[in-house]
PDB file of C-alpha atoms in Angstrom:
ATOM      1  CA  GLY A 621      -4.792  11.670 -10.629  1.00  0.00           C
ATOM      2  CA  GLU A 622      -6.301  10.452  -7.459  1.00  0.00           C
ATOM      3  CA  ASN A 623      -5.278  12.099  -4.058  1.00  0.00           C
ATOM      4  CA  VAL A 624      -6.138  10.500  -0.732  1.00  0.00           C
ATOM      5  CA  GLU A 625      -5.986  12.349   2.564  1.00  0.00           C
ATOM      6  CA  GLN A 626      -5.978  10.734   5.954  1.00  0.00           C
ATOM      7  CA  HIS A 627      -6.595  11.847   9.482  1.00  0.00           C
ATOM      8  CA  PRO A 628      -5.503  11.783  12.222  1.00  0.00           C
ATOM      9  CA  SER A 629      -1.743  11.082  11.647  1.00  0.00           C
ATOM     10  CA  THR A 630      -1.447   9.554  15.214  1.00  0.00           C
ATOM     11  CA  LEU A 631      -4.073   8.207  17.490  1.00  0.00           C
ATOM     12  CA  SER A 632      -3.800   6.923  21.065  1.00  0.00           C
ATOM     13  CA  VAL A 633      -6.748   5.154  22.731  1.00  0.00           C
ATOM     14  CA  GLN A 634      -7.369   3.185  25.957  1.00  0.00           C
ATOM     15  CA  GLU A 635      -7.631  -0.483  25.615  1.00  0.00           C
ATOM     16  CA  GLY A 636     -11.574  -1.385  25.045  1.00  0.00           C
ATOM     17  CA  ASP A 637     -12.301   2.216  23.564  1.00  0.00           C
ATOM     18  CA  SER A 638     -13.123   2.665  19.863  1.00  0.00           C
ATOM     19  CA  ALA A 639     -10.811   4.265  17.191  1.00  0.00           C
ATOM     20  CA  VAL A 640     -11.982   6.033  14.126  1.00  0.00           C
ATOM     21  CA  ILE A 641      -9.760   6.966  11.065  1.00  0.00           C
ATOM     22  CA  LYS A 642     -11.093   9.179   8.307  1.00  0.00           C
ATOM     23  CA  CYS A 643     -10.055   9.447   4.670  1.00  0.00           C
ATOM     24  CA  THR A 644     -11.084  11.687   1.883  1.00  0.00           C
ATOM     25  CA  TYR A 645     -10.384  11.055  -1.877  1.00  0.00           C
ATOM     26  CA  SER A 646     -10.438  13.426  -4.853  1.00  0.00           C
ATOM     27  CA  ASP A 647     -11.388  11.211  -7.858  1.00  0.00           C
ATOM     28  CA  SER A 648     -15.213  10.870  -7.992  1.00  0.00           C
ATOM     29  CA  ALA A 649     -14.714   7.819 -10.395  1.00  0.00           C
ATOM     30  CA  SER A 650     -12.890   5.823  -7.667  1.00  0.00           C
ATOM     31  CA  ASN A 651     -14.870   2.873  -6.605  1.00  0.00           C
ATOM     32  CA  TYR A 652     -12.738   0.492  -4.561  1.00  0.00           C
ATOM     33  CA  PHE A 653     -11.517   1.570  -1.145  1.00  0.00           C
ATOM     34  CA  PRO A 654      -9.285  -0.923   0.893  1.00  0.00           C
ATOM     35  CA  TRP A 655      -7.646  -0.524   4.302  1.00  0.00           C
ATOM     36  CA  TYR A 656      -4.400  -1.937   5.181  1.00  0.00           C
ATOM     37  CA  LYS A 657      -2.604  -2.615   8.533  1.00  0.00           C
ATOM     38  CA  GLN A 658       1.151  -2.391   8.790  1.00  0.00           C
ATOM     39  CA  GLU A 659       2.921  -3.912  11.772  1.00  0.00           C
ATOM     40  CA  LEU A 660       6.469  -2.900  12.594  1.00  0.00           C
ATOM     41  CA  GLY A 661       8.959  -4.184  10.194  1.00  0.00           C
ATOM     42  CA  LYS A 662       6.434  -5.886   7.884  1.00  0.00           C
ATOM     43  CA  GLY A 663       4.590  -5.113   4.724  1.00  0.00           C
ATOM     44  CA  PRO A 664       0.980  -3.835   4.888  1.00  0.00           C
ATOM     45  CA  GLN A 665      -1.874  -6.459   4.993  1.00  0.00           C
ATOM     46  CA  LEU A 666      -5.439  -5.957   3.767  1.00  0.00           C
ATOM     47  CA  ILE A 667      -7.847  -5.969   6.803  1.00  0.00           C
ATOM     48  CA  ILE A 668     -11.139  -4.749   5.125  1.00  0.00           C
ATOM     49  CA  ASP A 669     -12.305  -3.218   1.850  1.00  0.00           C
ATOM     50  CA  ILE A 670     -15.420  -1.673   0.425  1.00  0.00           C
ATOM     51  CA  ARG A 671     -16.760  -0.996  -3.081  1.00  0.00           C
ATOM     52  CA  SER A 672     -18.824   1.863  -4.125  1.00  0.00           C
ATOM     53  CA  ASN A 673     -22.003   0.073  -4.365  1.00  0.00           C
ATOM     54  CA  VAL A 674     -22.090  -0.595  -0.622  1.00  0.00           C
ATOM     55  CA  GLY A 675     -22.407   2.069   2.120  1.00  0.00           C
ATOM     56  CA  GLU A 676     -20.973   0.062   5.118  1.00  0.00           C
ATOM     57  CA  LYS A 677     -19.235  -3.227   5.675  1.00  0.00           C
ATOM     58  CA  LYS A 678     -18.355  -5.047   8.934  1.00  0.00           C
ATOM     59  CA  ASP A 679     -15.970  -7.755   9.924  1.00  0.00           C
ATOM     60  CA  GLN A 680     -16.071  -8.558  13.697  1.00  0.00           C
ATOM     61  CA  ARG A 681     -14.608  -5.536  15.467  1.00  0.00           C
ATOM     62  CA  ILE A 682     -13.871  -3.624  12.228  1.00  0.00           C
ATOM     63  CA  ALA A 683     -16.228  -1.658  10.096  1.00  0.00           C
ATOM     64  CA  VAL A 684     -15.883   0.684   6.991  1.00  0.00           C
ATOM     65  CA  THR A 685     -18.331   3.236   5.913  1.00  0.00           C
ATOM     66  CA  LEU A 686     -18.446   5.065   2.566  1.00  0.00           C
ATOM     67  CA  ASN A 687     -20.107   8.342   1.656  1.00  0.00           C
ATOM     68  CA  LYS A 688     -19.618   8.699  -2.107  1.00  0.00           C
ATOM     69  CA  THR A 689     -21.388  12.111  -2.274  1.00  0.00           C
ATOM     70  CA  ALA A 690     -18.863  13.675   0.250  1.00  0.00           C
ATOM     71  CA  LYS A 691     -16.063  11.453  -1.084  1.00  0.00           C
ATOM     72  CA  HIS A 692     -15.043  10.127   2.365  1.00  0.00           C
ATOM     73  CA  PHE A 693     -14.742   6.813   3.981  1.00  0.00           C
ATOM     74  CA  SER A 694     -13.845   5.812   7.538  1.00  0.00           C
ATOM     75  CA  LEU A 695     -12.489   2.922   9.567  1.00  0.00           C
ATOM     76  CA  HIS A 696     -14.080   1.976  12.929  1.00  0.00           C
ATOM     77  CA  ILE A 697     -12.314  -0.328  15.346  1.00  0.00           C
ATOM     78  CA  THR A 698     -14.301  -1.206  18.414  1.00  0.00           C
ATOM     79  CA  GLU A 699     -13.174  -2.731  21.535  1.00  0.00           C
ATOM     80  CA  THR A 700      -9.564  -2.047  20.740  1.00  0.00           C
ATOM     81  CA  GLN A 701      -6.853  -4.403  21.918  1.00  0.00           C
ATOM     82  CA  PRO A 702      -2.951  -3.865  22.324  1.00  0.00           C
ATOM     83  CA  GLU A 703      -2.433  -5.934  19.170  1.00  0.00           C
ATOM     84  CA  ASP A 704      -4.476  -3.392  17.231  1.00  0.00           C
ATOM     85  CA  SER A 705      -1.448  -1.007  17.514  1.00  0.00           C
ATOM     86  CA  ALA A 706       0.052  -0.483  14.104  1.00  0.00           C
ATOM     87  CA  VAL A 707      -0.013   1.847  11.231  1.00  0.00           C
ATOM     88  CA  TYR A 708      -3.172   1.864   9.198  1.00  0.00           C
ATOM     89  CA  PHE A 709      -3.467   2.972   5.568  1.00  0.00           C
ATOM     90  CA  CYS A 710      -6.543   3.822   3.571  1.00  0.00           C
ATOM     91  CA  ALA A 711      -6.480   3.705  -0.230  1.00  0.00           C
ATOM     92  CA  ALA A 712      -8.578   4.359  -3.250  1.00  0.00           C
ATOM     93  CA  SER A 713      -8.494   2.722  -6.637  1.00  0.00           C
ATOM     94  CA  GLU A 714      -8.966   4.783  -9.780  1.00  0.00           C
ATOM     95  CA  ALA A 715     -11.676   3.918 -12.264  1.00  0.00           C
ATOM     96  CA  SER A 716      -9.232   2.072 -14.403  1.00  0.00           C
ATOM     97  CA  TYR A 717      -8.360  -0.256 -11.532  1.00  0.00           C
ATOM     98  CA  ASP A 718      -4.794  -0.052 -12.459  1.00  0.00           C
ATOM     99  CA  LYS A 719      -3.647   2.155  -9.638  1.00  0.00           C
ATOM    100  CA  VAL A 720      -4.198   1.819  -5.881  1.00  0.00           C
ATOM    101  CA  ILE A 721      -3.238   5.140  -4.263  1.00  0.00           C
ATOM    102  CA  PHE A 722      -2.689   5.152  -0.620  1.00  0.00           C
ATOM    103  CA  GLY A 723      -3.193   7.776   2.207  1.00  0.00           C
ATOM    104  CA  PRO A 724      -0.263   8.891   4.376  1.00  0.00           C
ATOM    105  CA  GLY A 725      -1.227   6.602   7.157  1.00  0.00           C
ATOM    106  CA  THR A 726      -2.415   6.735  10.819  1.00  0.00           C
ATOM    107  CA  SER A 727      -0.230   5.429  13.589  1.00  0.00           C
ATOM    108  CA  LEU A 728      -2.597   3.890  16.125  1.00  0.00           C
ATOM    109  CA  SER A 729      -1.457   3.108  19.676  1.00  0.00           C
ATOM    110  CA  VAL A 730      -3.651   1.162  22.108  1.00  0.00           C
ATOM    111  CA  ILE A 731      -2.758   1.723  25.719  1.00  0.00           C
ATOM    112  CA  PRO A 732      -3.309  -1.284  28.018  1.00  0.00           C
TER     113      PRO A 732
ATOM    114  CA  ASN B1268       4.055 -20.958  -1.019  1.00  0.00           C
ATOM    115  CA  ALA B1269       6.487 -18.095  -0.338  1.00  0.00           C
ATOM    116  CA  GLY B1270       4.083 -15.242  -1.423  1.00  0.00           C
ATOM    117  CA  VAL B1271       6.001 -12.164  -2.511  1.00  0.00           C
ATOM    118  CA  THR B1272       9.754 -12.260  -2.143  1.00  0.00           C
ATOM    119  CA  GLN B1273      11.847  -9.279  -2.148  1.00  0.00           C
ATOM    120  CA  THR B1274      15.750  -9.165  -2.279  1.00  0.00           C
ATOM    121  CA  PRO B1275      17.917  -7.642  -0.847  1.00  0.00           C
ATOM    122  CA  LYS B1276      16.351  -6.723   2.391  1.00  0.00           C
ATOM    123  CA  PHE B1277      19.021  -4.078   3.037  1.00  0.00           C
ATOM    124  CA  GLN B1278      21.379  -2.160   0.809  1.00  0.00           C
ATOM    125  CA  VAL B1279      23.540   0.819   0.961  1.00  0.00           C
ATOM    126  CA  LEU B1280      24.634   2.722  -2.110  1.00  0.00           C
ATOM    127  CA  LYS B1281      26.752   5.639  -3.030  1.00  0.00           C
ATOM    128  CA  THR B1282      25.218   8.458  -5.103  1.00  0.00           C
ATOM    129  CA  GLY B1283      25.520   7.561  -8.793  1.00  0.00           C
ATOM    130  CA  GLN B1284      25.631   3.809  -8.415  1.00  0.00           C
ATOM    131  CA  SER B1285      22.994   1.517 -10.014  1.00  0.00           C
ATOM    132  CA  MET B1286      21.223  -1.519  -8.425  1.00  0.00           C
ATOM    133  CA  THR B1287      18.189  -3.642  -9.068  1.00  0.00           C
ATOM    134  CA  LEU B1288      15.629  -4.502  -6.426  1.00  0.00           C
ATOM    135  CA  GLN B1289      14.277  -7.904  -7.092  1.00  0.00           C
ATOM    136  CA  CYS B1290      10.726  -9.062  -6.630  1.00  0.00           C
ATOM    137  CA  ALA B1291       9.217 -12.458  -7.322  1.00  0.00           C
ATOM    138  CA  GLN B1292       5.748 -13.983  -6.558  1.00  0.00           C
ATOM    139  CA  ASP B1293       4.645 -17.554  -6.705  1.00  0.00           C
ATOM    140  CA  MET B1294       0.926 -17.001  -6.790  1.00  0.00           C
ATOM    141  CA  ASN B1295       0.496 -16.568 -10.453  1.00  0.00           C
ATOM    142  CA  HIS B1296      -0.813 -13.006  -9.974  1.00  0.00           C
ATOM    143  CA  GLU B1297      -1.150 -10.825 -13.088  1.00  0.00           C
ATOM    144  CA  TYR B1298      -0.832  -7.475 -11.436  1.00  0.00           C
ATOM    145  CA  MET B1299       2.446  -6.440  -9.667  1.00  0.00           C
ATOM    146  CA  SER B1300       3.546  -3.039  -8.428  1.00  0.00           C
ATOM    147  CA  TRP B1301       6.286  -1.202  -6.538  1.00  0.00           C
ATOM    148  CA  TYR B1302       5.792   1.330  -3.695  1.00  0.00           C
ATOM    149  CA  ARG B1303       8.110   3.517  -1.742  1.00  0.00           C
ATOM    150  CA  GLN B1304       7.445   4.288   1.708  1.00  0.00           C
ATOM    151  CA  ASP B1305       8.723   7.526   3.408  1.00  0.00           C
ATOM    152  CA  PRO B1306       7.769   8.872   6.807  1.00  0.00           C
ATOM    153  CA  GLY B1307       4.541  10.807   6.763  1.00  0.00           C
ATOM    154  CA  MET B1308       3.954  10.193   3.022  1.00  0.00           C
ATOM    155  CA  GLY B1309       2.591   6.807   3.172  1.00  0.00           C
ATOM    156  CA  LEU B1310       3.072   4.412   0.199  1.00  0.00           C
ATOM    157  CA  ARG B1311       3.662   6.060  -3.124  1.00  0.00           C
ATOM    158  CA  LEU B1312       3.263   4.028  -6.339  1.00  0.00           C
ATOM    159  CA  ILE B1313       6.351   3.952  -8.467  1.00  0.00           C
ATOM    160  CA  HIS B1314       5.526   1.708 -11.401  1.00  0.00           C
ATOM    161  CA  TYR B1315       3.044  -1.185 -11.841  1.00  0.00           C
ATOM    162  CA  SER B1316       2.234  -4.012 -14.378  1.00  0.00           C
ATOM    163  CA  VAL B1317      -0.977  -5.613 -15.236  1.00  0.00           C
ATOM    164  CA  GLY B1318       0.648  -8.593 -16.998  1.00  0.00           C
ATOM    165  CA  ALA B1319       3.840  -9.887 -18.639  1.00  0.00           C
ATOM    166  CA  GLY B1320       5.191  -7.382 -21.228  1.00  0.00           C
ATOM    167  CA  ILE B1321       3.137  -4.593 -19.916  1.00  0.00           C
ATOM    168  CA  THR B1322       4.271  -1.779 -17.491  1.00  0.00           C
ATOM    169  CA  ASP B1323       3.166   1.673 -16.647  1.00  0.00           C
ATOM    170  CA  GLN B1324       4.119   4.682 -14.473  1.00  0.00           C
ATOM    171  CA  GLY B1325       2.723   5.329 -11.057  1.00  0.00           C
ATOM    172  CA  GLU B1326       2.833   8.578  -8.910  1.00  0.00           C
ATOM    173  CA  VAL B1327       6.573   8.870  -8.718  1.00  0.00           C
ATOM    174  CA  PRO B1328       8.373   7.120 -11.570  1.00  0.00           C
ATOM    175  CA  ASN B1329      11.267   9.341 -12.134  1.00  0.00           C
ATOM    176  CA  GLY B1330      14.764   7.699 -11.445  1.00  0.00           C
ATOM    177  CA  TYR B1331      13.219   4.139 -11.723  1.00  0.00           C
ATOM    178  CA  ASN B1332      12.875   1.548 -14.517  1.00  0.00           C
ATOM    179  CA  VAL B1333      10.948  -1.710 -14.575  1.00  0.00           C
ATOM    180  CA  SER B1334      10.396  -4.693 -16.887  1.00  0.00           C
ATOM    181  CA  ARG B1335       8.010  -7.682 -16.783  1.00  0.00           C
ATOM    182  CA  SER B1336       9.428 -10.476 -18.834  1.00  0.00           C
ATOM    183  CA  THR B1337       7.647 -13.128 -16.862  1.00  0.00           C
ATOM    184  CA  THR B1338       4.481 -13.343 -14.774  1.00  0.00           C
ATOM    185  CA  GLU B1339       6.508 -14.134 -11.647  1.00  0.00           C
ATOM    186  CA  ASP B1340       9.213 -11.489 -11.671  1.00  0.00           C
ATOM    187  CA  PHE B1341       9.088  -7.651 -11.610  1.00  0.00           C
ATOM    188  CA  PRO B1342      12.609  -6.068 -10.870  1.00  0.00           C
ATOM    189  CA  LEU B1343      12.910  -2.424  -9.936  1.00  0.00           C
ATOM    190  CA  ARG B1344      16.065  -0.754 -11.426  1.00  0.00           C
ATOM    191  CA  LEU B1345      17.791   2.464 -10.095  1.00  0.00           C
ATOM    192  CA  LEU B1346      20.120   3.568 -12.853  1.00  0.00           C
ATOM    193  CA  SER B1347      21.888   6.397 -10.879  1.00  0.00           C
ATOM    194  CA  ALA B1348      20.987   6.387  -7.257  1.00  0.00           C
ATOM    195  CA  ALA B1349      20.342   9.805  -5.447  1.00  0.00           C
ATOM    196  CA  PRO B1350      20.075  10.489  -1.762  1.00  0.00           C
ATOM    197  CA  SER B1351      16.291  11.381  -2.410  1.00  0.00           C
ATOM    198  CA  GLN B1352      15.822   7.629  -3.236  1.00  0.00           C
ATOM    199  CA  THR B1353      16.686   6.637   0.328  1.00  0.00           C
ATOM    200  CA  SER B1354      13.498   4.901   1.347  1.00  0.00           C
ATOM    201  CA  VAL B1355      11.853   1.472   2.081  1.00  0.00           C
ATOM    202  CA  TYR B1356      10.563  -0.183  -1.119  1.00  0.00           C
ATOM    203  CA  PHE B1357       7.584  -2.583  -1.202  1.00  0.00           C
ATOM    204  CA  CYS B1358       6.646  -4.902  -4.042  1.00  0.00           C
ATOM    205  CA  ALA B1359       3.036  -6.016  -4.101  1.00  0.00           C
ATOM    206  CA  SER B1360       0.992  -8.445  -6.302  1.00  0.00           C
ATOM    207  CA  SER B1361      -2.669  -9.012  -6.754  1.00  0.00           C
ATOM    208  CA  TYR B1362      -4.688 -11.677  -8.657  1.00  0.00           C
ATOM    209  CA  ARG B1363      -6.741  -9.089 -10.307  1.00  0.00           C
ATOM    210  CA  ARG B1364      -6.916  -5.313 -10.656  1.00  0.00           C
ATOM    211  CA  ALA B1365      -8.562  -3.709  -7.755  1.00  0.00           C
ATOM    212  CA  GLY B1366      -8.034  -6.858  -5.601  1.00  0.00           C
ATOM    213  CA  GLU B1367      -6.208  -7.534  -2.522  1.00  0.00           C
ATOM    214  CA  LEU B1368      -2.509  -6.494  -2.619  1.00  0.00           C
ATOM    215  CA  PHE B1369      -0.117  -9.071  -1.198  1.00  0.00           C
ATOM    216  CA  PHE B1370       3.047  -7.152  -0.026  1.00  0.00           C
ATOM    217  CA  GLY B1371       6.675  -8.449   0.337  1.00  0.00           C
ATOM    218  CA  GLU B1372       8.618  -7.530   3.565  1.00  0.00           C
ATOM    219  CA  GLY B1373      10.272  -4.642   2.005  1.00  0.00           C
ATOM    220  CA  SER B1374      13.768  -3.610   0.967  1.00  0.00           C
ATOM    221  CA  ARG B1375      15.491  -0.862   2.985  1.00  0.00           C
ATOM    222  CA  LEU B1376      17.704   1.312   0.634  1.00  0.00           C
ATOM    223  CA  THR B1377      20.152   3.907   1.923  1.00  0.00           C
ATOM    224  CA  VAL B1378      21.923   6.270  -0.671  1.00  0.00           C
ATOM    225  CA  LEU B1379      24.834   8.143   0.627  1.00  0.00           C
TER     226      LEU B1379
END
């Protein structure tokens, strides 16, 4: 089955700097890659997703890139703000679309 | 519109006891799933359902049972709780496969 790895596990950045989180997946048939943000005490929420027919997608300060050949995808957050502090999860969906497999998460701290 | 509702929010069990975690959604979503979240391991898929009457195993199904008699409800049963099942459990639903997952607020279970 699908296996998703995520790095780094923790990340601290100064407010205003950029943050990058990288993920790799194992199943070359996976074609849906969402990113979720989890704030303390809450359930994860989708922040952006990308499908395999697209190489990059942007939404304001957030962007995701996908390299299907290398089987890796990344989340880029620019001009970070304290409210960006949270745990971020990448995920990949198997070709059948029935299972969404998550990475282990990255705890992002934005220092004011 | 409540979204995904999980009960109870907190539960303490003794080894060998049984219990059911309830999950209900009012968005008419066909797809529902259960994840467990443990430190450093992200969200691991336990069981999922693509519609009423249809369930299947995820990554870590052992020790858990599910059923899906209605579109709205997807309970998770622990037949004989073990300390290894101490975790935070999240229920999620989606309007379609490989679509945005909407998570509940989680149920924290401790097995002594």
